[in-house]
PDB file of C-alpha atoms in Angstrom:
ATOM      1  CA  MET N1059       0.000   0.000   0.000  1.00 95.00           C
ATOM      2  CA  LYS N1060       1.332   3.448  -0.934  1.00 97.00           C
ATOM      3  CA  ALA N1061       2.548   5.817   1.765  1.00 98.00           C
ATOM      4  CA  TYR N1062       3.326   9.522   1.769  1.00 98.00           C
ATOM      5  CA  TRP N1063       5.616  12.016   3.393  1.00 97.00           C
ATOM      6  CA  ILE N1064       3.709  15.216   4.044  1.00 97.00           C
ATOM      7  CA  VAL N1065       6.019  18.094   4.928  1.00 97.00           C
ATOM      8  CA  ARG N1066       5.033  21.644   5.875  1.00 96.00           C
ATOM      9  CA  CYS N1067       8.000  23.970   5.961  1.00 95.00           C
ATOM     10  CA  HIS N1068       8.968  27.529   6.850  1.00 95.00           C
ATOM     11  CA  VAL N1069      12.397  28.411   5.441  1.00 95.00           C
ATOM     12  CA  PHE N1070      14.366  31.056   7.334  1.00 96.00           C
ATOM     13  CA  GLU N1071      17.821  30.476   5.795  1.00 97.00           C
ATOM     14  CA  PRO N1072      17.483  29.850   2.024  1.00 96.00           C
ATOM     15  CA  GLY N1073      21.186  29.178   1.389  1.00 96.00           C
ATOM     16  CA  GLU N1074      21.401  26.355   3.911  1.00 95.00           C
ATOM     17  CA  PHE N1075      17.990  25.039   2.842  1.00 96.00           C
ATOM     18  CA  ALA N1076      19.209  24.777  -0.763  1.00 96.00           C
ATOM     19  CA  LYS N1077      21.995  22.460   0.426  1.00 96.00           C
ATOM     20  CA  TYR N1078      19.378  20.198   2.041  1.00 96.00           C
ATOM     21  CA  VAL N1079      17.263  20.151  -1.146  1.00 95.00           C
ATOM     22  CA  GLU N1080      20.301  19.221  -3.237  1.00 96.00           C
ATOM     23  CA  LEU N1081      21.056  16.237  -0.996  1.00 97.00           C
ATOM     24  CA  ALA N1082      17.509  15.097  -0.218  1.00 96.00           C
ATOM     25  CA  GLY N1083      16.208  14.694  -3.781  1.00 96.00           C
ATOM     26  CA  PRO N1084      18.560  11.859  -4.779  1.00 97.00           C
ATOM     27  CA  ILE N1085      18.069  10.145  -1.408  1.00 98.00           C
ATOM     28  CA  VAL N1086      14.288  10.122  -1.856  1.00 98.00           C
ATOM     29  CA  THR N1087      14.718   8.725  -5.372  1.00 97.00           C
ATOM     30  CA  LYS N1088      17.043   5.996  -4.038  1.00 97.00           C
ATOM     31  CA  PHE N1089      14.172   4.811  -1.811  1.00 97.00           C
ATOM     32  CA  ASN N1090      11.685   4.837  -4.721  1.00 97.00           C
ATOM     33  CA  GLY N1091      10.055   8.076  -3.605  1.00 98.00           C
ATOM     34  CA  THR N1092       8.251  10.278  -6.141  1.00 97.00           C
ATOM     35  CA  PHE N1093       7.734  13.992  -5.552  1.00 97.00           C
ATOM     36  CA  LEU N1094       4.062  14.806  -6.168  1.00 96.00           C
ATOM     37  CA  THR N1095       4.483  18.411  -5.109  1.00 95.00           C
ATOM     38  CA  ARG N1096       7.596  20.248  -4.051  1.00 91.00           C
ATOM     39  CA  GLY N1097       6.675  23.748  -3.011  1.00 85.00           C
ATOM     40  CA  GLY N1098       4.644  25.802  -5.448  1.00 84.00           C
ATOM     41  CA  LYS N1099       1.576  27.949  -5.040  1.00 89.00           C
ATOM     42  CA  GLN N1100      -0.660  27.029  -2.118  1.00 90.00           C
ATOM     43  CA  ILE N1101      -3.605  28.435  -0.214  1.00 88.00           C
ATOM     44  CA  GLU N1102      -3.525  28.050   3.564  1.00 87.00           C
ATOM     45  CA  LEU N1103      -7.085  27.682   4.872  1.00 89.00           C
ATOM     46  CA  GLU N1104      -6.560  26.707   8.520  1.00 89.00           C
ATOM     47  CA  GLY N1105      -3.394  27.825  10.245  1.00 82.00           C
ATOM     48  CA  GLU N1106      -0.469  29.621   8.671  1.00 81.00           C
ATOM     49  CA  GLY N1107       3.262  30.034   8.738  1.00 82.00           C
ATOM     50  CA  TYR N1108       4.389  27.195   6.489  1.00 92.00           C
ATOM     51  CA  GLU N1109       4.809  28.601   3.005  1.00 91.00           C
ATOM     52  CA  ARG N1110       6.159  25.378   1.529  1.00 93.00           C
ATOM     53  CA  THR N1111       4.422  21.989   1.283  1.00 95.00           C
ATOM     54  CA  VAL N1112       6.040  18.834  -0.057  1.00 96.00           C
ATOM     55  CA  LEU N1113       4.202  15.594  -0.808  1.00 97.00           C
ATOM     56  CA  ILE N1114       6.234  12.479  -1.640  1.00 98.00           C
ATOM     57  CA  GLU N1115       4.772   9.102  -2.587  1.00 98.00           C
ATOM     58  CA  PHE N1116       6.489   5.834  -1.640  1.00 98.00           C
ATOM     59  CA  ASN N1117       5.540   2.247  -2.460  1.00 97.00           C
ATOM     60  CA  SER N1118       5.036   1.399   1.225  1.00 97.00           C
ATOM     61  CA  ILE N1119       5.163   2.881   4.681  1.00 97.00           C
ATOM     62  CA  ASP N1120       8.292   0.786   5.318  1.00 97.00           C
ATOM     63  CA  GLU N1121      10.106   2.408   2.365  1.00 97.00           C
ATOM     64  CA  ALA N1122       9.018   5.871   3.506  1.00 98.00           C
ATOM     65  CA  LYS N1123      10.245   5.244   7.044  1.00 98.00           C
ATOM     66  CA  SER N1124      13.497   3.632   5.857  1.00 98.00           C
ATOM     67  CA  CYS N1125      14.222   6.673   3.714  1.00 98.00           C
ATOM     68  CA  TYR N1126      13.673   9.075   6.598  1.00 98.00           C
ATOM     69  CA  GLU N1127      15.754   6.971   8.990  1.00 98.00           C
ATOM     70  CA  SER N1128      18.604   6.322   6.518  1.00 98.00           C
ATOM     71  CA  ASP N1129      22.071   7.567   7.403  1.00 97.00           C
ATOM     72  CA  ASP N1130      22.194   9.646   4.217  1.00 97.00           C
ATOM     73  CA  TYR N1131      18.921  11.428   4.976  1.00 97.00           C
ATOM     74  CA  GLN N1132      19.917  12.041   8.578  1.00 97.00           C
ATOM     75  CA  LEU N1133      23.038  13.824   7.287  1.00 96.00           C
ATOM     76  CA  ALA N1134      20.903  15.957   4.964  1.00 96.00           C
ATOM     77  CA  LEU N1135      18.706  16.900   7.925  1.00 96.00           C
ATOM     78  CA  GLU N1136      21.664  18.686   9.508  1.00 96.00           C
ATOM     79  CA  PHE N1137      21.001  21.502   6.995  1.00 96.00           C
ATOM     80  CA  ILE N1138      17.329  21.678   8.044  1.00 95.00           C
ATOM     81  CA  LYS N1139      18.283  22.373  11.648  1.00 92.00           C
ATOM     82  CA  LYS N1140      20.026  25.558  10.432  1.00 92.00           C
ATOM     83  CA  SER N1141      17.523  26.627   7.805  1.00 97.00           C
ATOM     84  CA  ALA N1142      13.884  25.704   8.401  1.00 97.00           C
ATOM     85  CA  GLU N1143      11.099  24.824  10.787  1.00 96.00           C
ATOM     86  CA  ARG N1144       9.068  21.824   9.621  1.00 95.00           C
ATOM     87  CA  LEU N1145       6.171  19.541  10.389  1.00 96.00           C
ATOM     88  CA  VAL N1146       6.713  16.065   8.931  1.00 97.00           C
ATOM     89  CA  VAL N1147       4.370  13.091   8.900  1.00 97.00           C
ATOM     90  CA  ILE N1148       4.432   9.718   7.164  1.00 98.00           C
ATOM     91  CA  VAL N1149       0.957   8.451   6.387  1.00 98.00           C
ATOM     92  CA  GLU N1150      -0.310   5.301   4.729  1.00 96.00           C
ATOM     93  CA  GLY N1151      -2.609   5.777   1.739  1.00 93.00           C
ATOM     94  CA  ALA N1152      -6.186   4.588   1.479  1.00 85.00           C
ATOM     95  CA  ALA N1153      -6.712   1.012   0.363  1.00 70.00           C
TER      96      ALA N1153
END
């Protein structure tokens, strides 16, 4: 069953964030992740403060979790600590 990373993000240091993006894309691909949306225009209806939303589809919740927990992704996250505030959830798709 498909699973998804849903990420809401507020970037406060674009230079450092760009380093994360450069590293994270290939890591997600390595774990069979597909970016369905990666930023872009959005309309916030309830709550605010996260101008960027990313939605990534994986083949399973195990692949999604393995990607997030991988050593490579954990290294990429070091750039997030310096550049952005995020909300991240992994959710299984509907059957």
